[in-house]
Amino acid sequence: MTLPDTSTPPAGADRTFQVDLRGLVDLLSHHLYSSPRVYLRELMQNAVDALTARHALEPASAQADFGIRLYADGSVVRVEDDGVGLTEADVHTFLATIGRSSKRAERIAEQRGDFIGQFGIGLLSCFLVADEIHVLSRSARTPDAPVVEWRGRGDGSYTVRSLPATARPRPGTTVTLTPRSDAVEWTAPERVHALARHFGSLLRHPVTFADRADGAGAPVNPEPAPWARTHPTPGARARALAAYGEEVLGFAPLDTIELDLPAVGLKGIACVLPETAPASRRHGHRVHVKGMLLSEQAEEILPDWAFFVRCVVDAENLRPTASRESLYEDDTLAAVRDALADRLRAWIARTAASDPDLLARFLRAHHLAVKSLAVHDDEILRMLLPWLPFETTDGHATLDEFARTHRTVLVTSSVEEFRQVAAIASAAGLGVVNGGYTYDRELVHRLPEIRSGTAVADLDPATLTAHLDSVDRETELAAAAYLAQARDALAAFDCDVALRTFQPASAPALLVDSREARHERTRSRLAREQEGGLWGDILGALRQEAPQAQLILNQLNPLVRTAVAIDEPELARTSAEALYGQAALLSRRPLRPAESSLINRSFLDLLAHALRKDR
């Protein structure tokens, strides 16, 4: 935090940037860090790095009592460590300069893979809660160097002075903050303790907290990570991991998957969510780097399809971003993401092979996630496609169950198409799967790859109408006048009318139409309206024979038998419109404005006719 040189250099001379420290702190608080609470993480992080350097300097010394001590009493916040410490030269290099390079700094940067901190601006975060930072340090690397006191202030000034060895008998560093009045929320003793546990629960160095000068410090991280402990049995280990997942993530996992990637020093757990998770909602994962919590919302650690788990991991070699609140997207992170995806696939395969009850519970909750994976993963497809649930004309069933009773499996292209035909197809003995949901149609078409002898085809109107029985010739002739009037009434909707017999007899009519047919009719209508213009020429070039919708009346239904005998033209038209409207409603597709108007008009006309008749 060097003060700017205010002297005026000669014309043409090189100049140096001037740093406005207050502006820089404002930038950090509003754009780099998510909250002032990170000041404590940065102080703990610096302490951990100092201890790591001390261990590297004195690998053979007794280091059992080396640790980090936190103190807060409402008037000060203090972080003390037994790390490598600083000389006066170190203070000028690392505390008082922002962004300046030095040979020693470059040598340290080459070795910084052993450290959590990656950037030289962490200490500035303390200015988010205090106007002055007081540092007292004694170097272990230069034992005869004096104790150094450094005071940095928010206006960009600082002082450095040497103190006798009695000022700090042991090597290490103490950072003391006097909080501003507007920072009480972040520096109260109970909040400092909570933040220390939040950020440092998995640190490998002992951390203690005290709120009285004469009080013994309470452990912040009394136990190592659960995956680093020994357990008497595999069952006890699984229960301990599940209990930790519930404590940290807030839900009892359906199962816990242990994660271990030695190449990047990653260990942790993936907890399977017990309930369905929307595919659109990506869950954040709790990521620690060398024991220090980096983020609780690290979405990038897993692929998009893995939205059925939440992870808690600790890694040695993942690279944090400048704010140290998320992960830097690089080749290492991409490799970790792929490796963790393989672990999840392996868990699915293992569960499918050895625990059918757990698999059933998992698929009930997360079949959409598995379907999205099976589309792109042939191994998962082969293992799990027969077990995945689908909506069918036999109810919700697995494809394996469904294919046993239907050698030819028909699949619709939309949900509305399935709802139009489900009851009729079921009564006709056709096996139809709803292919309108995400991934379903594509997966059903791959069933023959898994189950030989099974045929899969798209359902089209001709397939369905071919399974409806024709009426006898006398009945057809008797209904001819009514059918002609019905076709005339429904011509505005490009709908033909036919008379057939089908089950269930309670269904008066079936509207056979498809989204593609409606789009083609709309395109043809627009071409006719725009005939002669450029847009009309374009649409005309695309025009095909526009397929009609078809309203199939059920001769077995008593209402239809009464309707086809109507000899009053207006009533015949109204009844045909009402039957069309009822069939359109049963299809559950969005109604066009003209169809909504028709349904209202036909209802009122039938009501008026009934009232006139009662008189």
PDB file of C-alpha atoms in Angstrom, residues 112-316:
ATOM      1  CA  ARG A 112       2.274 -21.482  -4.217  1.00  0.00           C
ATOM      2  CA  GLY A 113       0.552 -24.753  -5.084  1.00  0.00           C
ATOM      3  CA  ASP A 114       1.200 -25.609  -1.426  1.00  0.00           C
ATOM      4  CA  PHE A 115      -0.778 -22.570  -0.336  1.00  0.00           C
ATOM      5  CA  ILE A 116      -4.442 -21.636  -0.388  1.00  0.00           C
ATOM      6  CA  GLY A 117      -3.868 -17.992  -1.235  1.00  0.00           C
ATOM      7  CA  GLN A 118      -3.211 -17.157  -4.868  1.00  0.00           C
ATOM      8  CA  PHE A 119      -3.364 -13.365  -4.868  1.00  0.00           C
ATOM      9  CA  GLY A 120      -1.795 -10.513  -2.939  1.00  0.00           C
ATOM     10  CA  ILE A 121      -4.918  -8.551  -2.133  1.00  0.00           C
ATOM     11  CA  GLY A 122      -6.456 -10.715   0.606  1.00  0.00           C
ATOM     12  CA  LEU A 123      -5.381  -8.491   3.493  1.00  0.00           C
ATOM     13  CA  LEU A 124      -7.222  -5.564   1.921  1.00  0.00           C
ATOM     14  CA  SER A 125     -10.498  -7.321   2.739  1.00  0.00           C
ATOM     15  CA  CYS A 126      -9.907  -6.338   6.378  1.00  0.00           C
ATOM     16  CA  PHE A 127     -10.633  -2.737   5.402  1.00  0.00           C
ATOM     17  CA  LEU A 128     -14.216  -3.877   4.795  1.00  0.00           C
ATOM     18  CA  VAL A 129     -14.695  -3.967   8.594  1.00  0.00           C
ATOM     19  CA  ALA A 130     -11.876  -1.837  10.047  1.00  0.00           C
ATOM     20  CA  ASP A 131     -10.035   1.406   9.289  1.00  0.00           C
ATOM     21  CA  GLU A 132      -6.688   0.112  10.544  1.00  0.00           C
ATOM     22  CA  ILE A 133      -4.855  -3.212  10.348  1.00  0.00           C
ATOM     23  CA  HIS A 134      -2.235  -3.932  12.989  1.00  0.00           C
ATOM     24  CA  VAL A 135       0.291  -6.704  12.252  1.00  0.00           C
ATOM     25  CA  LEU A 136       2.938  -7.973  14.683  1.00  0.00           C
ATOM     26  CA  SER A 137       5.283 -10.612  13.256  1.00  0.00           C
ATOM     27  CA  ARG A 138       8.479 -12.487  14.008  1.00  0.00           C
ATOM     28  CA  SER A 139      10.289 -14.484  11.353  1.00  0.00           C
ATOM     29  CA  ALA A 140      11.163 -18.162  11.801  1.00  0.00           C
ATOM     30  CA  ARG A 141      13.258 -18.028   8.639  1.00  0.00           C
ATOM     31  CA  THR A 142      15.524 -15.298  10.133  1.00  0.00           C
ATOM     32  CA  PRO A 143      15.520 -16.014  13.897  1.00  0.00           C
ATOM     33  CA  ASP A 144      17.755 -13.064  14.802  1.00  0.00           C
ATOM     34  CA  ALA A 145      15.576 -10.548  12.964  1.00  0.00           C
ATOM     35  CA  PRO A 146      13.651  -8.154  15.211  1.00  0.00           C
ATOM     36  CA  VAL A 147       9.904  -8.302  15.725  1.00  0.00           C
ATOM     37  CA  VAL A 148       8.185  -6.143  13.112  1.00  0.00           C
ATOM     38  CA  GLU A 149       5.118  -4.000  13.725  1.00  0.00           C
ATOM     39  CA  TRP A 150       3.141  -2.781  10.722  1.00  0.00           C
ATOM     40  CA  ARG A 151       0.086  -0.537  10.802  1.00  0.00           C
ATOM     41  CA  GLY A 152      -1.865   0.006   7.598  1.00  0.00           C
ATOM     42  CA  ARG A 153      -4.642   2.544   7.361  1.00  0.00           C
ATOM     43  CA  GLY A 154      -7.568   2.929   5.021  1.00  0.00           C
ATOM     44  CA  ASP A 155      -6.265   6.209   3.649  1.00  0.00           C
ATOM     45  CA  GLY A 156      -3.323   4.373   2.071  1.00  0.00           C
ATOM     46  CA  SER A 157      -0.666   5.241   4.652  1.00  0.00           C
ATOM     47  CA  TYR A 158       1.263   2.801   6.793  1.00  0.00           C
ATOM     48  CA  THR A 159       4.058   2.735   9.373  1.00  0.00           C
ATOM     49  CA  VAL A 160       6.684   0.087  10.086  1.00  0.00           C
ATOM     50  CA  ARG A 161       8.905  -0.171  13.138  1.00  0.00           C
ATOM     51  CA  SER A 162      11.111  -2.770  14.792  1.00  0.00           C
ATOM     52  CA  LEU A 163      10.408  -4.002  18.328  1.00  0.00           C
ATOM     53  CA  PRO A 164      12.494  -6.030  20.772  1.00  0.00           C
ATOM     54  CA  ALA A 165      12.173  -9.828  20.811  1.00  0.00           C
ATOM     55  CA  THR A 166      10.117  -9.635  24.004  1.00  0.00           C
ATOM     56  CA  ALA A 167       7.267  -8.106  22.023  1.00  0.00           C
ATOM     57  CA  ARG A 168       6.688 -11.575  20.512  1.00  0.00           C
ATOM     58  CA  PRO A 169       8.765 -14.392  22.011  1.00  0.00           C
ATOM     59  CA  ARG A 170       7.809 -17.010  19.370  1.00  0.00           C
ATOM     60  CA  PRO A 171       7.851 -16.872  15.573  1.00  0.00           C
ATOM     61  CA  GLY A 172       4.530 -16.220  13.916  1.00  0.00           C
ATOM     62  CA  THR A 173       2.127 -13.403  13.157  1.00  0.00           C
ATOM     63  CA  THR A 174      -0.711 -11.642  14.959  1.00  0.00           C
ATOM     64  CA  VAL A 175      -3.224  -9.513  13.042  1.00  0.00           C
ATOM     65  CA  THR A 176      -5.473  -7.244  15.100  1.00  0.00           C
ATOM     66  CA  LEU A 177      -8.458  -5.276  13.842  1.00  0.00           C
ATOM     67  CA  THR A 178     -10.397  -2.566  15.652  1.00  0.00           C
ATOM     68  CA  PRO A 179     -13.839  -2.804  14.010  1.00  0.00           C
ATOM     69  CA  ARG A 180     -15.750   0.200  12.784  1.00  0.00           C
ATOM     70  CA  SER A 181     -19.155   0.837  14.319  1.00  0.00           C
ATOM     71  CA  ASP A 182     -20.897  -0.197  11.097  1.00  0.00           C
ATOM     72  CA  ALA A 183     -19.147  -3.608  11.155  1.00  0.00           C
ATOM     73  CA  VAL A 184     -20.568  -4.913  14.433  1.00  0.00           C
ATOM     74  CA  GLU A 185     -22.624  -7.490  12.541  1.00  0.00           C
ATOM     75  CA  TRP A 186     -19.444  -9.180  11.283  1.00  0.00           C
ATOM     76  CA  THR A 187     -17.112  -8.735  14.252  1.00  0.00           C
ATOM     77  CA  ALA A 188     -19.300  -9.678  17.245  1.00  0.00           C
ATOM     78  CA  PRO A 189     -17.779 -12.644  19.153  1.00  0.00           C
ATOM     79  CA  GLU A 190     -20.595 -15.051  18.327  1.00  0.00           C
ATOM     80  CA  ARG A 191     -20.418 -14.110  14.629  1.00  0.00           C
ATOM     81  CA  VAL A 192     -16.615 -14.491  14.496  1.00  0.00           C
ATOM     82  CA  HIS A 193     -16.915 -17.936  16.082  1.00  0.00           C
ATOM     83  CA  ALA A 194     -19.648 -18.957  13.634  1.00  0.00           C
ATOM     84  CA  LEU A 195     -17.646 -17.703  10.643  1.00  0.00           C
ATOM     85  CA  ALA A 196     -14.550 -19.531  11.842  1.00  0.00           C
ATOM     86  CA  ARG A 197     -16.483 -22.797  12.022  1.00  0.00           C
ATOM     87  CA  HIS A 198     -18.135 -22.092   8.675  1.00  0.00           C
ATOM     88  CA  PHE A 199     -14.900 -21.454   6.798  1.00  0.00           C
ATOM     89  CA  GLY A 200     -12.440 -23.567   8.758  1.00  0.00           C
ATOM     90  CA  SER A 201     -14.218 -26.731   9.932  1.00  0.00           C
ATOM     91  CA  LEU A 202     -12.049 -28.934   7.670  1.00  0.00           C
ATOM     92  CA  LEU A 203      -8.679 -27.159   8.113  1.00  0.00           C
ATOM     93  CA  ARG A 204      -5.791 -29.540   8.869  1.00  0.00           C
ATOM     94  CA  HIS A 205      -4.196 -27.174  11.451  1.00  0.00           C
ATOM     95  CA  PRO A 206      -5.783 -26.783  14.908  1.00  0.00           C
ATOM     96  CA  VAL A 207      -7.906 -23.636  15.183  1.00  0.00           C
ATOM     97  CA  THR A 208      -9.298 -22.301  18.472  1.00  0.00           C
ATOM     98  CA  PHE A 209     -11.568 -19.396  19.397  1.00  0.00           C
ATOM     99  CA  ALA A 210     -11.815 -17.393  22.631  1.00  0.00           C
ATOM    100  CA  ASP A 211     -13.944 -14.413  23.628  1.00  0.00           C
ATOM    101  CA  ARG A 212     -12.081 -13.652  26.863  1.00  0.00           C
ATOM    102  CA  ALA A 213      -8.419 -12.755  27.202  1.00  0.00           C
ATOM    103  CA  ASP A 214      -7.942 -15.202  30.073  1.00  0.00           C
ATOM    104  CA  GLY A 215     -10.197 -17.922  28.628  1.00  0.00           C
ATOM    105  CA  ALA A 216      -9.113 -21.176  27.046  1.00  0.00           C
ATOM    106  CA  GLY A 217      -9.831 -21.357  23.360  1.00  0.00           C
ATOM    107  CA  ALA A 218     -12.632 -23.677  22.188  1.00  0.00           C
ATOM    108  CA  PRO A 219     -11.753 -25.894  19.213  1.00  0.00           C
ATOM    109  CA  VAL A 220     -13.154 -24.665  15.905  1.00  0.00           C
ATOM    110  CA  ASN A 221     -12.267 -27.844  13.979  1.00  0.00           C
ATOM    111  CA  PRO A 222     -12.084 -30.587  16.638  1.00  0.00           C
ATOM    112  CA  GLU A 223     -12.320 -33.487  14.173  1.00  0.00           C
ATOM    113  CA  PRO A 224     -10.904 -34.137  10.719  1.00  0.00           C
ATOM    114  CA  ALA A 225     -13.222 -34.570   7.752  1.00  0.00           C
ATOM    115  CA  PRO A 226     -15.370 -37.726   8.130  1.00  0.00           C
ATOM    116  CA  TRP A 227     -13.771 -39.335   5.084  1.00  0.00           C
ATOM    117  CA  ALA A 228     -10.344 -38.889   6.727  1.00  0.00           C
ATOM    118  CA  ARG A 229     -11.355 -40.794   9.886  1.00  0.00           C
ATOM    119  CA  THR A 230     -11.164 -44.511  10.522  1.00  0.00           C
ATOM    120  CA  HIS A 231     -14.381 -46.412  11.244  1.00  0.00           C
ATOM    121  CA  PRO A 232     -14.817 -49.893  12.715  1.00  0.00           C
ATOM    122  CA  THR A 233     -16.964 -51.234   9.852  1.00  0.00           C
ATOM    123  CA  PRO A 234     -18.022 -50.175   6.342  1.00  0.00           C
ATOM    124  CA  GLY A 235     -21.561 -49.724   7.679  1.00  0.00           C
ATOM    125  CA  ALA A 236     -20.355 -47.398  10.411  1.00  0.00           C
ATOM    126  CA  ARG A 237     -18.414 -45.395   7.819  1.00  0.00           C
ATOM    127  CA  ALA A 238     -21.469 -45.113   5.569  1.00  0.00           C
ATOM    128  CA  ARG A 239     -23.612 -43.931   8.489  1.00  0.00           C
ATOM    129  CA  ALA A 240     -21.011 -41.366   9.535  1.00  0.00           C
ATOM    130  CA  LEU A 241     -20.780 -39.957   6.006  1.00  0.00           C
ATOM    131  CA  ALA A 242     -24.574 -39.785   5.712  1.00  0.00           C
ATOM    132  CA  ALA A 243     -24.849 -38.034   9.092  1.00  0.00           C
ATOM    133  CA  TYR A 244     -22.225 -35.485   8.026  1.00  0.00           C
ATOM    134  CA  GLY A 245     -24.045 -34.881   4.745  1.00  0.00           C
ATOM    135  CA  GLU A 246     -27.302 -34.281   6.609  1.00  0.00           C
ATOM    136  CA  GLU A 247     -25.601 -31.913   9.060  1.00  0.00           C
ATOM    137  CA  VAL A 248     -23.888 -29.842   6.378  1.00  0.00           C
ATOM    138  CA  LEU A 249     -26.439 -29.937   3.553  1.00  0.00           C
ATOM    139  CA  GLY A 250     -29.660 -30.038   5.544  1.00  0.00           C
ATOM    140  CA  PHE A 251     -31.293 -33.216   4.232  1.00  0.00           C
ATOM    141  CA  ALA A 252     -31.075 -36.954   4.925  1.00  0.00           C
ATOM    142  CA  PRO A 253     -29.505 -38.394   1.758  1.00  0.00           C
ATOM    143  CA  LEU A 254     -31.069 -41.306  -0.085  1.00  0.00           C
ATOM    144  CA  ASP A 255     -27.523 -42.647  -0.334  1.00  0.00           C
ATOM    145  CA  THR A 256     -23.991 -41.315   0.014  1.00  0.00           C
ATOM    146  CA  ILE A 257     -21.325 -41.760  -2.654  1.00  0.00           C
ATOM    147  CA  GLU A 258     -17.732 -41.491  -1.506  1.00  0.00           C
ATOM    148  CA  LEU A 259     -15.504 -39.476  -3.855  1.00  0.00           C
ATOM    149  CA  ASP A 260     -11.737 -39.912  -4.115  1.00  0.00           C
ATOM    150  CA  LEU A 261      -9.549 -38.483  -6.898  1.00  0.00           C
ATOM    151  CA  PRO A 262      -5.908 -38.908  -5.802  1.00  0.00           C
ATOM    152  CA  ALA A 263      -4.535 -37.135  -8.883  1.00  0.00           C
ATOM    153  CA  VAL A 264      -5.881 -33.794  -7.654  1.00  0.00           C
ATOM    154  CA  GLY A 265      -6.022 -34.644  -3.962  1.00  0.00           C
ATOM    155  CA  LEU A 266      -9.827 -34.536  -3.905  1.00  0.00           C
ATOM    156  CA  LYS A 267     -11.889 -36.357  -1.303  1.00  0.00           C
ATOM    157  CA  GLY A 268     -15.486 -35.954  -0.264  1.00  0.00           C
ATOM    158  CA  ILE A 269     -19.022 -37.228  -0.648  1.00  0.00           C
ATOM    159  CA  ALA A 270     -21.941 -36.856  -3.029  1.00  0.00           C
ATOM    160  CA  CYS A 271     -25.325 -37.033  -1.281  1.00  0.00           C
ATOM    161  CA  VAL A 272     -28.244 -38.291  -3.361  1.00  0.00           C
ATOM    162  CA  LEU A 273     -31.297 -36.074  -2.901  1.00  0.00           C
ATOM    163  CA  PRO A 274     -34.261 -38.007  -1.469  1.00  0.00           C
ATOM    164  CA  GLU A 275     -36.827 -36.119  -3.551  1.00  0.00           C
ATOM    165  CA  THR A 276     -37.221 -35.051  -7.160  1.00  0.00           C
ATOM    166  CA  ALA A 277     -35.051 -32.101  -8.133  1.00  0.00           C
ATOM    167  CA  PRO A 278     -36.104 -29.904 -11.087  1.00  0.00           C
ATOM    168  CA  ALA A 279     -33.669 -30.266 -13.971  1.00  0.00           C
ATOM    169  CA  SER A 280     -33.707 -26.495 -14.419  1.00  0.00           C
ATOM    170  CA  ARG A 281     -32.388 -25.900 -10.901  1.00  0.00           C
ATOM    171  CA  ARG A 282     -28.680 -26.538 -10.581  1.00  0.00           C
ATOM    172  CA  HIS A 283     -27.632 -27.207  -7.024  1.00  0.00           C
ATOM    173  CA  GLY A 284     -24.505 -25.591  -5.663  1.00  0.00           C
ATOM    174  CA  HIS A 285     -21.888 -27.814  -4.082  1.00  0.00           C
ATOM    175  CA  ARG A 286     -19.763 -27.192  -1.002  1.00  0.00           C
ATOM    176  CA  VAL A 287     -16.132 -27.015  -2.116  1.00  0.00           C
ATOM    177  CA  HIS A 288     -13.127 -26.697   0.193  1.00  0.00           C
ATOM    178  CA  VAL A 289      -9.582 -26.089  -1.042  1.00  0.00           C
ATOM    179  CA  LYS A 290      -6.929 -27.457   1.315  1.00  0.00           C
ATOM    180  CA  GLY A 291      -9.554 -27.511   4.053  1.00  0.00           C
ATOM    181  CA  MET A 292     -10.699 -23.884   3.678  1.00  0.00           C
ATOM    182  CA  LEU A 293     -14.277 -23.422   2.475  1.00  0.00           C
ATOM    183  CA  LEU A 294     -14.238 -21.856  -0.964  1.00  0.00           C
ATOM    184  CA  SER A 295     -17.913 -21.889  -1.934  1.00  0.00           C
ATOM    185  CA  GLU A 296     -21.254 -23.384  -1.007  1.00  0.00           C
ATOM    186  CA  GLN A 297     -22.618 -22.762  -4.507  1.00  0.00           C
ATOM    187  CA  ALA A 298     -19.952 -24.241  -6.795  1.00  0.00           C
ATOM    188  CA  GLU A 299     -22.179 -25.443  -9.656  1.00  0.00           C
ATOM    189  CA  GLU A 300     -19.250 -26.085 -11.988  1.00  0.00           C
ATOM    190  CA  ILE A 301     -17.866 -29.099 -10.106  1.00  0.00           C
ATOM    191  CA  LEU A 302     -20.390 -31.519 -11.718  1.00  0.00           C
ATOM    192  CA  PRO A 303     -22.014 -31.816 -15.164  1.00  0.00           C
ATOM    193  CA  ASP A 304     -25.533 -30.477 -15.751  1.00  0.00           C
ATOM    194  CA  TRP A 305     -27.196 -33.904 -15.711  1.00  0.00           C
ATOM    195  CA  ALA A 306     -26.043 -34.625 -12.142  1.00  0.00           C
ATOM    196  CA  PHE A 307     -28.739 -32.473 -10.522  1.00  0.00           C
ATOM    197  CA  PHE A 308     -29.797 -35.388  -8.280  1.00  0.00           C
ATOM    198  CA  VAL A 309     -26.792 -35.006  -5.939  1.00  0.00           C
ATOM    199  CA  ARG A 310     -25.131 -32.352  -3.814  1.00  0.00           C
ATOM    200  CA  CYS A 311     -21.458 -32.665  -2.983  1.00  0.00           C
ATOM    201  CA  VAL A 312     -19.094 -31.758  -0.174  1.00  0.00           C
ATOM    202  CA  VAL A 313     -15.483 -32.034  -1.335  1.00  0.00           C
ATOM    203  CA  ASP A 314     -12.032 -30.946  -0.274  1.00  0.00           C
ATOM    204  CA  ALA A 315      -9.370 -30.637  -2.966  1.00  0.00           C
ATOM    205  CA  GLU A 316      -5.668 -29.849  -3.041  1.00  0.00           C
TER     206      GLU A 316
END
